PDB file of C-alpha atoms in Angstrom:
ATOM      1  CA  UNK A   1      81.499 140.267 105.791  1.00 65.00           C
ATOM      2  CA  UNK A   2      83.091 142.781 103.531  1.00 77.00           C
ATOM      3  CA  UNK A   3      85.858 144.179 105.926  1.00 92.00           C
ATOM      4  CA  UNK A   4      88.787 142.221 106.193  1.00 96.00           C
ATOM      5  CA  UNK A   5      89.677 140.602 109.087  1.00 98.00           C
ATOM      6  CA  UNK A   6      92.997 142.324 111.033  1.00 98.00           C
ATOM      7  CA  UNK A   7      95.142 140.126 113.001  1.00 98.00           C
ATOM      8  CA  UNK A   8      97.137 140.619 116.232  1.00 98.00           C
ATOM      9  CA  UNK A   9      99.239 138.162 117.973  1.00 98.00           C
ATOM     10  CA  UNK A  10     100.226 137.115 121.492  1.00 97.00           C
ATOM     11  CA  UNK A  11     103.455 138.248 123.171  1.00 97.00           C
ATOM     12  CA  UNK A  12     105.577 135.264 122.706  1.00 96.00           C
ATOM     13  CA  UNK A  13     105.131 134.733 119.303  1.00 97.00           C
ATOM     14  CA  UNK A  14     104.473 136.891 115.611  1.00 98.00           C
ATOM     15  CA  UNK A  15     101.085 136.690 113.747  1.00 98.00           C
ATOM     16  CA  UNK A  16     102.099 132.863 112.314  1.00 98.00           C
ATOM     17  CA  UNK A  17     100.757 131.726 115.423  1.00 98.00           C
ATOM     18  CA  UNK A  18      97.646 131.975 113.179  1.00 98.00           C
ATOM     19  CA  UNK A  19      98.867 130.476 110.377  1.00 98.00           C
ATOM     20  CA  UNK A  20      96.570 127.334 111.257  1.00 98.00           C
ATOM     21  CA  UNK A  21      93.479 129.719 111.733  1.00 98.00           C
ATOM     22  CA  UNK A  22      94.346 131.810 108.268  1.00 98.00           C
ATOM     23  CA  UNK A  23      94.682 128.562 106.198  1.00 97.00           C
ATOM     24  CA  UNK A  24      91.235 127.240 107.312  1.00 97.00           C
ATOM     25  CA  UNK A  25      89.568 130.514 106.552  1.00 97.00           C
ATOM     26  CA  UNK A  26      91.455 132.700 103.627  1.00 95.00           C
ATOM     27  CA  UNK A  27      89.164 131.148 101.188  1.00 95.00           C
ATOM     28  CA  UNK A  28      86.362 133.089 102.534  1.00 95.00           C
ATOM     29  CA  UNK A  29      87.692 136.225 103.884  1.00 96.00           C
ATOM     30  CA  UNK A  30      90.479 138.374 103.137  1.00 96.00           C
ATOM     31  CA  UNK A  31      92.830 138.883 106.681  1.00 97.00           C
ATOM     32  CA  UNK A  32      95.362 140.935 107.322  1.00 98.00           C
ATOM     33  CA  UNK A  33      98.172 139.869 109.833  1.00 98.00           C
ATOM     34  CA  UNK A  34      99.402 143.175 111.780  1.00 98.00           C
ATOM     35  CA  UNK A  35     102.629 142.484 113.373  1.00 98.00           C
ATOM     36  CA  UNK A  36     103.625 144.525 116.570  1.00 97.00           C
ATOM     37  CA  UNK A  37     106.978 146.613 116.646  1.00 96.00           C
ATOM     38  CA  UNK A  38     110.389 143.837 116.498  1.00 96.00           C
ATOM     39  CA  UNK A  39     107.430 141.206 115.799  1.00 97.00           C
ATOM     40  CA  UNK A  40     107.460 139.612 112.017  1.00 96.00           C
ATOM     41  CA  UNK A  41     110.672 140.762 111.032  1.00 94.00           C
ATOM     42  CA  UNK A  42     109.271 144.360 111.496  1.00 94.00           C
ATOM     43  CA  UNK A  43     112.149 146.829 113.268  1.00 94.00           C
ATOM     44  CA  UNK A  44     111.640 147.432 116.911  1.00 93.00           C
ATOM     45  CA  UNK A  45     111.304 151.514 116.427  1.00 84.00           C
ATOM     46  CA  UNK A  46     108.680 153.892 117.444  1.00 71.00           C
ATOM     47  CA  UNK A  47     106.789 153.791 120.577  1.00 74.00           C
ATOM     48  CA  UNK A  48     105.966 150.127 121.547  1.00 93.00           C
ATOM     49  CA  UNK A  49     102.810 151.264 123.536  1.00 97.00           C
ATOM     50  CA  UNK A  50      98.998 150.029 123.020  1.00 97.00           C
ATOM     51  CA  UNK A  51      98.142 154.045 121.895  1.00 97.00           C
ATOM     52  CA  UNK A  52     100.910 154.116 119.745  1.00 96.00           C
ATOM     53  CA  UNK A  53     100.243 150.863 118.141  1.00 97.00           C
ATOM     54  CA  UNK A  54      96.315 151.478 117.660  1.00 97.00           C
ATOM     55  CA  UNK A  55      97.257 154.378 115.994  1.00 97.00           C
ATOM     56  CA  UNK A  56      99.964 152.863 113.362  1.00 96.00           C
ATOM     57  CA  UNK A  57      97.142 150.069 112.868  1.00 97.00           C
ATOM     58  CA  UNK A  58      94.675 152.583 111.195  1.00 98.00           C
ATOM     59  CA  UNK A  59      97.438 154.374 109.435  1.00 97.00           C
ATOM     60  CA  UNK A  60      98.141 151.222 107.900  1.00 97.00           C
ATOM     61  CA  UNK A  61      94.325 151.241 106.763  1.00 98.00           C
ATOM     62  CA  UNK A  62      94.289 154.747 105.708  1.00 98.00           C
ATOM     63  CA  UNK A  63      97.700 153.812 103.257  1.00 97.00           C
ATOM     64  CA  UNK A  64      95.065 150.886 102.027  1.00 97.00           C
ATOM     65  CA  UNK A  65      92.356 152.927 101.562  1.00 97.00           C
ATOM     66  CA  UNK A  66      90.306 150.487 103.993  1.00 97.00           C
ATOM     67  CA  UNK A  67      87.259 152.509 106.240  1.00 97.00           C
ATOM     68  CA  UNK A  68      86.674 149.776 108.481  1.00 97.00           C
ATOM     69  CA  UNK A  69      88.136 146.735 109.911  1.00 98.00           C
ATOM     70  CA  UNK A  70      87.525 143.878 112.211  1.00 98.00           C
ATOM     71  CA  UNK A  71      89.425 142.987 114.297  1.00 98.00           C
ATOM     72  CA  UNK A  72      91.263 139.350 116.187  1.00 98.00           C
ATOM     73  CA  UNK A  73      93.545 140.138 118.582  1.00 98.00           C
ATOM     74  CA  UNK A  74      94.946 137.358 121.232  1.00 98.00           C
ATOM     75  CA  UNK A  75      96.105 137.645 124.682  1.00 98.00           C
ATOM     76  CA  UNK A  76      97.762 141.320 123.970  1.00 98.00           C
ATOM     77  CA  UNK A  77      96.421 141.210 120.899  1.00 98.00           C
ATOM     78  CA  UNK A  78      93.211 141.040 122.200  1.00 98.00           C
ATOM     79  CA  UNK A  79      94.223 144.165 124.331  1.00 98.00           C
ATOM     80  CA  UNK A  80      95.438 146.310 121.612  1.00 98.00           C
ATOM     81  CA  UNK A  81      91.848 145.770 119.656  1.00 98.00           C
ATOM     82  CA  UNK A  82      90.512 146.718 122.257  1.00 98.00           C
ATOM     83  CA  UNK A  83      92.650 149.878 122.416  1.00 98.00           C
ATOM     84  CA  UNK A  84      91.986 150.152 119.149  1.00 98.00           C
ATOM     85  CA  UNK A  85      88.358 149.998 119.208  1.00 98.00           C
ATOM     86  CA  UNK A  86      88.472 152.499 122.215  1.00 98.00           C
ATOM     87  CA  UNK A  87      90.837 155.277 120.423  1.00 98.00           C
ATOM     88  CA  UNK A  88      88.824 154.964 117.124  1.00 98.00           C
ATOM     89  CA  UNK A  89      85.666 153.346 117.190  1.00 98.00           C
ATOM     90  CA  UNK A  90      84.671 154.523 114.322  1.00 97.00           C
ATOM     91  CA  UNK A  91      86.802 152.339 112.124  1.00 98.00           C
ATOM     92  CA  UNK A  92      85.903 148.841 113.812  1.00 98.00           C
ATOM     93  CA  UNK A  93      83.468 146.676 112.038  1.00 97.00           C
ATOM     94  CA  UNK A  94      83.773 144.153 114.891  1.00 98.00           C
ATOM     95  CA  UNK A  95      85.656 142.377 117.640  1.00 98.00           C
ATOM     96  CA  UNK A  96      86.988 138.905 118.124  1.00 98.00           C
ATOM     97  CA  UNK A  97      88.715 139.096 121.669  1.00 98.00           C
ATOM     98  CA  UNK A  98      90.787 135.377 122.285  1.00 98.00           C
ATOM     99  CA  UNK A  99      92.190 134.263 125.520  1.00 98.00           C
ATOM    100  CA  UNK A 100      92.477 138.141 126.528  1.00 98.00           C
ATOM    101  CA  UNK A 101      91.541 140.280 129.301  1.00 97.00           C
ATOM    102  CA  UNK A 102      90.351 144.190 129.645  1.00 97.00           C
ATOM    103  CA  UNK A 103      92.859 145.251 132.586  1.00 96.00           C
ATOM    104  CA  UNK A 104      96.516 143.681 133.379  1.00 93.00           C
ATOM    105  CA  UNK A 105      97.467 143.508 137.279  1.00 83.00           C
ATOM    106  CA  UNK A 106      95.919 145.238 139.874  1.00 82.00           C
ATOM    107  CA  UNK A 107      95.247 148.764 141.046  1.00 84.00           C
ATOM    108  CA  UNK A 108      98.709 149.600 142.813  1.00 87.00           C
ATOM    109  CA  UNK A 109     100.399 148.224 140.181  1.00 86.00           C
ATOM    110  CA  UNK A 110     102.465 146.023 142.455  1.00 91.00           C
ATOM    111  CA  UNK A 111     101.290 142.445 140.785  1.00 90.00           C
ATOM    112  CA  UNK A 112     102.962 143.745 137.227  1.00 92.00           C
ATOM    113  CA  UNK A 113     106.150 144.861 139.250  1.00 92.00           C
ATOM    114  CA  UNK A 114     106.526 141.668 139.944  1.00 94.00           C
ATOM    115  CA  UNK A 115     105.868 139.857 136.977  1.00 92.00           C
ATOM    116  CA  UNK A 116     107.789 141.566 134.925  1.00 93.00           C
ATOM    117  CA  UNK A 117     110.357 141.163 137.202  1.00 93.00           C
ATOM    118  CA  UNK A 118     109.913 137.482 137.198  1.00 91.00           C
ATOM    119  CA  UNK A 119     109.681 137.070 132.757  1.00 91.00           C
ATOM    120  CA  UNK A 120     112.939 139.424 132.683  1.00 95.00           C
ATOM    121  CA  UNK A 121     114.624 137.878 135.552  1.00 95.00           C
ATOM    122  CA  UNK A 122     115.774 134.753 133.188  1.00 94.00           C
ATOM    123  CA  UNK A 123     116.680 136.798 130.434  1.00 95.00           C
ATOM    124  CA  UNK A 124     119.001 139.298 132.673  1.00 95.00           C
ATOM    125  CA  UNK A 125     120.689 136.373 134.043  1.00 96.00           C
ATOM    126  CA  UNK A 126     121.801 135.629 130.243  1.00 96.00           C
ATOM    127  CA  UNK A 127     118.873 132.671 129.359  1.00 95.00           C
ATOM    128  CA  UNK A 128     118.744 132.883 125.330  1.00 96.00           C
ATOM    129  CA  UNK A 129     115.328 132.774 123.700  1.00 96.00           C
ATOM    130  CA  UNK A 130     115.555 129.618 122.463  1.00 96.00           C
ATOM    131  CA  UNK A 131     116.390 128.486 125.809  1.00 95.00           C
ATOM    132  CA  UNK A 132     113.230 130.269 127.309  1.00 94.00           C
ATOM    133  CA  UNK A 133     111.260 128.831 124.632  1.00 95.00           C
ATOM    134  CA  UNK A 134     111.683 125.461 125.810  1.00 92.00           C
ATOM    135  CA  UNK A 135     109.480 125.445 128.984  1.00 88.00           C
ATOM    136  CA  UNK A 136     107.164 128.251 126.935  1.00 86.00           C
ATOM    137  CA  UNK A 137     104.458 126.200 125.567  1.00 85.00           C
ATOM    138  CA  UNK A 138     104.051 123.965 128.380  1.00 86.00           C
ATOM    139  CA  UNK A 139     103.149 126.229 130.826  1.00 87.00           C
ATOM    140  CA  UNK A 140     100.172 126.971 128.694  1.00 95.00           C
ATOM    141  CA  UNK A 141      98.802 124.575 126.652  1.00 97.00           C
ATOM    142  CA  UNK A 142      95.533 122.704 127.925  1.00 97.00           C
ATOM    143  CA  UNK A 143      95.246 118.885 128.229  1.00 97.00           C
ATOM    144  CA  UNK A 144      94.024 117.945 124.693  1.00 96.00           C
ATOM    145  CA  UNK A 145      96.341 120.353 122.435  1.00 97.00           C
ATOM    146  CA  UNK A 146      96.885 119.664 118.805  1.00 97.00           C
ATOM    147  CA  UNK A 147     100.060 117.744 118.344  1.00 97.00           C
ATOM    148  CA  UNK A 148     101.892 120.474 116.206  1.00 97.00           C
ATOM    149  CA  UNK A 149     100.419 123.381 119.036  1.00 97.00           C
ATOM    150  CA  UNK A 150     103.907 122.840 121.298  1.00 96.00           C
ATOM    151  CA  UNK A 151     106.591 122.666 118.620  1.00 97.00           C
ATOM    152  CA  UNK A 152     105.117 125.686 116.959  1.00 97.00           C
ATOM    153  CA  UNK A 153     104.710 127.958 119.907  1.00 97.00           C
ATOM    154  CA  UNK A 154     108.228 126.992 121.277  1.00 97.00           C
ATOM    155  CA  UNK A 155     109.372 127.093 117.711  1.00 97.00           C
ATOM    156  CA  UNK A 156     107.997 130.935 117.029  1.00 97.00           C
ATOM    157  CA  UNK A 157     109.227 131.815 120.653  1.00 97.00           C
ATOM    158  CA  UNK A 158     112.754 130.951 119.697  1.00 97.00           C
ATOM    159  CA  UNK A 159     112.637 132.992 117.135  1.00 97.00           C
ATOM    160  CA  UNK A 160     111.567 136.404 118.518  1.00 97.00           C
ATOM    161  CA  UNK A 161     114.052 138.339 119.104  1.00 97.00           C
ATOM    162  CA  UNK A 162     114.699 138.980 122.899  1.00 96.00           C
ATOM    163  CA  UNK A 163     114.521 142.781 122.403  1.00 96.00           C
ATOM    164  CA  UNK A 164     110.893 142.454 121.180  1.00 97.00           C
ATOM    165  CA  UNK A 165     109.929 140.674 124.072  1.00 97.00           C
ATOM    166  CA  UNK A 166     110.658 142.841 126.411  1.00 96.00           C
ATOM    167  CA  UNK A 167     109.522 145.320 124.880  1.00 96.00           C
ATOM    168  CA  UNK A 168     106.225 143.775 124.575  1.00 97.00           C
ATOM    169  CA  UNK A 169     106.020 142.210 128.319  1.00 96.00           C
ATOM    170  CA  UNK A 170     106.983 146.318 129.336  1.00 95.00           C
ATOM    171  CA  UNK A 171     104.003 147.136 127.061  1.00 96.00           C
ATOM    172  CA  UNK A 172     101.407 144.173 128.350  1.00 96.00           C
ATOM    173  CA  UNK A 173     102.046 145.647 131.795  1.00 95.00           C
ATOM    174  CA  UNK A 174     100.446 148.646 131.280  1.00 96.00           C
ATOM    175  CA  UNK A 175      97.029 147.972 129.888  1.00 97.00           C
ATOM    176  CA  UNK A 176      93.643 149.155 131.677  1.00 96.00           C
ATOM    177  CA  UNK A 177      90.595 149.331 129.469  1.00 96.00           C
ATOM    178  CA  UNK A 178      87.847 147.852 131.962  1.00 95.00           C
ATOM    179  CA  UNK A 179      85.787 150.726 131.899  1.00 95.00           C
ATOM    180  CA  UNK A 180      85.607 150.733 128.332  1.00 96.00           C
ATOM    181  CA  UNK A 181      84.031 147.797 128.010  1.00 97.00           C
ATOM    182  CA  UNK A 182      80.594 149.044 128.108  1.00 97.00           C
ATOM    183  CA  UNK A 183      81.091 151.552 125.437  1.00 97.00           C
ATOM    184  CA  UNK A 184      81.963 148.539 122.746  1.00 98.00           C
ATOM    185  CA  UNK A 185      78.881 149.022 120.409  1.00 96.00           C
ATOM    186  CA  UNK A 186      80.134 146.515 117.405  1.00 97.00           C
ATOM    187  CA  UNK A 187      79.238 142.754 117.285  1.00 98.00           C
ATOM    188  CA  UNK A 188      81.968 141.320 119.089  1.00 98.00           C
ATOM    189  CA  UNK A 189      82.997 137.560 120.138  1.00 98.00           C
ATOM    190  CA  UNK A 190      84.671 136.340 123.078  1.00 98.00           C
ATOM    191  CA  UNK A 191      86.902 133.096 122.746  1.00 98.00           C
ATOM    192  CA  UNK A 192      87.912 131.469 125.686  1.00 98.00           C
ATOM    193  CA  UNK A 193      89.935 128.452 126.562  1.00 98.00           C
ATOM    194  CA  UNK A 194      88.313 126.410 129.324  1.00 98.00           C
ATOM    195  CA  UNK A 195      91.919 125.600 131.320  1.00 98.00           C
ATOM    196  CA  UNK A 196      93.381 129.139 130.088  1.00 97.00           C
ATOM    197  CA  UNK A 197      95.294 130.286 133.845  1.00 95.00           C
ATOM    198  CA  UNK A 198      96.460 133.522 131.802  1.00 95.00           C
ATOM    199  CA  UNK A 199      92.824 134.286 130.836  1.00 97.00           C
ATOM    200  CA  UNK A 200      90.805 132.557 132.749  1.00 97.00           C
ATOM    201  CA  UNK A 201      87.466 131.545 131.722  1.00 97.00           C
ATOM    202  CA  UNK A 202      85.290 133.108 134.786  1.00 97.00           C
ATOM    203  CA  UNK A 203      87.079 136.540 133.601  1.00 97.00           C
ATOM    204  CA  UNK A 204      86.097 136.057 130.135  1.00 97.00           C
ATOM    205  CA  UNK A 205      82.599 135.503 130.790  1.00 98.00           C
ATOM    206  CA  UNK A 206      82.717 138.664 133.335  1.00 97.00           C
ATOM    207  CA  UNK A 207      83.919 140.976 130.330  1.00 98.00           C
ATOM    208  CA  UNK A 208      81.333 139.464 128.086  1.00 98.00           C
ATOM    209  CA  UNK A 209      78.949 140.904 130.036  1.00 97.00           C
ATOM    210  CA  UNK A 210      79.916 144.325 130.115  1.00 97.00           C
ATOM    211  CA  UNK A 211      80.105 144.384 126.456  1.00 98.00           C
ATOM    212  CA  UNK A 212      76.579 144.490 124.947  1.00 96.00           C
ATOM    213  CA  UNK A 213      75.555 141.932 122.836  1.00 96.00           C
ATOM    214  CA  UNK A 214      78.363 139.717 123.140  1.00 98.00           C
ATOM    215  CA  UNK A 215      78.867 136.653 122.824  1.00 97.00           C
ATOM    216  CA  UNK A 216      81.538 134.142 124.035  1.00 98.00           C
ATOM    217  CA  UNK A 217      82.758 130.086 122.679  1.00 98.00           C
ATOM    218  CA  UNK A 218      84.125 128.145 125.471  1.00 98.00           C
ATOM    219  CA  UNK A 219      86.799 126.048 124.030  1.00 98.00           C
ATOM    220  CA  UNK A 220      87.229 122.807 126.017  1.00 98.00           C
ATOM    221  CA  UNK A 221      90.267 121.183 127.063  1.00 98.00           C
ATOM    222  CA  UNK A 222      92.186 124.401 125.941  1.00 98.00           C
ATOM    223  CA  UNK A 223      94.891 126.697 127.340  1.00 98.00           C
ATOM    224  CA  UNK A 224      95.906 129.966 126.410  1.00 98.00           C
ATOM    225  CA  UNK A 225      97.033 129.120 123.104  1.00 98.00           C
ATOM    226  CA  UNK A 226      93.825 128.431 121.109  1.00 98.00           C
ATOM    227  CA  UNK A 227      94.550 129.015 118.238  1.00 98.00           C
ATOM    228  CA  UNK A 228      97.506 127.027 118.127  1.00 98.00           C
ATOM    229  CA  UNK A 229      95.592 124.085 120.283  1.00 98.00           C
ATOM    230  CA  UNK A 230      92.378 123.915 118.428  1.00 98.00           C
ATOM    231  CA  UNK A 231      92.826 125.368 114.892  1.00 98.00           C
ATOM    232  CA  UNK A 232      89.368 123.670 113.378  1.00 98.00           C
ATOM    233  CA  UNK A 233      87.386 124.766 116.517  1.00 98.00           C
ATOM    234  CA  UNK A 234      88.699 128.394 116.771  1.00 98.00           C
ATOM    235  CA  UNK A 235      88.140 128.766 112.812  1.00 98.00           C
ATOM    236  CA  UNK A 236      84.546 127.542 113.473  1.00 98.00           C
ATOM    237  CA  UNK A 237      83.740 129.710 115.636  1.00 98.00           C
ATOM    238  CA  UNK A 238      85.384 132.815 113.797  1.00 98.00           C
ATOM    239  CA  UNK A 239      83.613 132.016 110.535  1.00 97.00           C
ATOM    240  CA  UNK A 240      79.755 131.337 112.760  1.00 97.00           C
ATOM    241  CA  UNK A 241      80.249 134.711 114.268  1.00 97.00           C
ATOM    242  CA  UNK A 242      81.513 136.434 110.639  1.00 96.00           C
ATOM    243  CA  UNK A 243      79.106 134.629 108.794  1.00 95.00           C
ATOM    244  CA  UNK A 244      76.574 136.157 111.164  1.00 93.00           C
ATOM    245  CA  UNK A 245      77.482 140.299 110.454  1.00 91.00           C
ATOM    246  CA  UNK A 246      75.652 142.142 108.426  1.00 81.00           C
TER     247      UNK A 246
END
């Protein structure tokens, strides 16, 4: 694969939540971690919404003269490719969707009322990051995670600053792109963790089948933090699918 590989990370953490996945595949293809608004040490300015971020993503491209892209995206990062791939499909090369989903919440909007009630409600009552941080990882992690998965997601939670994550739980809230799904006409994986409560598996393999052609890795034993959990398995089954475009 020629295009490089863009990057998008999860809401409680910056793009070194791949730093396991990056150092088992930079080698072989170039990647490109995109941080969201306050994520990475970037400043928390602009609009922090999925358009507004698709669109800064390809006028990152267009500054480095790059036509086409791929595109990894996790939980909302997995969401804003997809918005991405939805507001200009003609700059995607392909999609690899991880522990992600194509709608958040249901139709009258109550359900994301009330949790973002509930991941604020801590937070307005004074709990520090760090302090949230603590119970962070183990609420998602699967049985069998990699020893260094919990330190590092509690570790990269602590350090985002609390701003940013509201601003991206305000932002998470608002995503619908189910009936896009069927419009998706670039190779495109699906990696799921097999305990994953955020993402669960049954609604992985339901948005696999809208999209045409796609394909989707069950990772066993894993939560929503696959990459994290399962480095060596999640970089196999980037670099099968990669190795496989034209």
């Amino acid at each position: 694969m020629s295009a490089p590989l863009v990057l998008f990370s999860g809401v409680g953490s910056d793009c070194r939540m791949f730093a396991p996945v990056i150092d088992r595949l930079k080698a072989d293809y170039p990647m490109i971690p995109w941080d969201m608004p306050g994520y990475g040490g970037k400043p928390l300015d602009g609009q922090f919404t999925f358009a507004g971020m698709a669109d800064s993503v390809i006028e990152d491209l267009d500054k480095a003269g790059i036509a086409k892209a791929a595109f990894l995206g996790h939980s909302i990062g997995g969401m804003l490719a997809q918005e991405v791939a939805a507001r200009h499909p003609g700059r995607v090369a392909a999609l690899i969707l991880s522990g992600t989903t194509p709608v958040f919440g249901s139709p009258d909007g109550e359900f994301q009322k009330q949790f973002l009630a509930a991941r604020l409600a801590p937070l307005d009552q004074g709990v520090t990051m760090p302090e949230l941080a603590q119970s962070f990882a183990k609420d998602l992690l699967g049985s069998n995670p990699d020893p260094e998965a919990g330190p590092t997601a509690t570790k990269l939670m602590s350090e985002l600053p609390e701003q940013s994550y509201r601003a991206g739980l305000t932002c998470l809230v608002t995503f619908n792109r189910r009936e896009e799904l069927a419009r998706i006409a670039v190779p495109t994986l699906l990696i799921a963790g097999e305990q994953d409560t955020n993402a669960p598996l049954k609604t992985m393999q339901r948005m696999a089948e809208k999209i045409r052609g796609a394909r989707i890795e069950t990772l066993p034993e894993t939560g929503h933090l696959a990459p994290l959990e399962c480095p060596c398995r999640f970089a196999k089954a980037v670099r099968r699918f990669l190795n496989d475009l034209p």
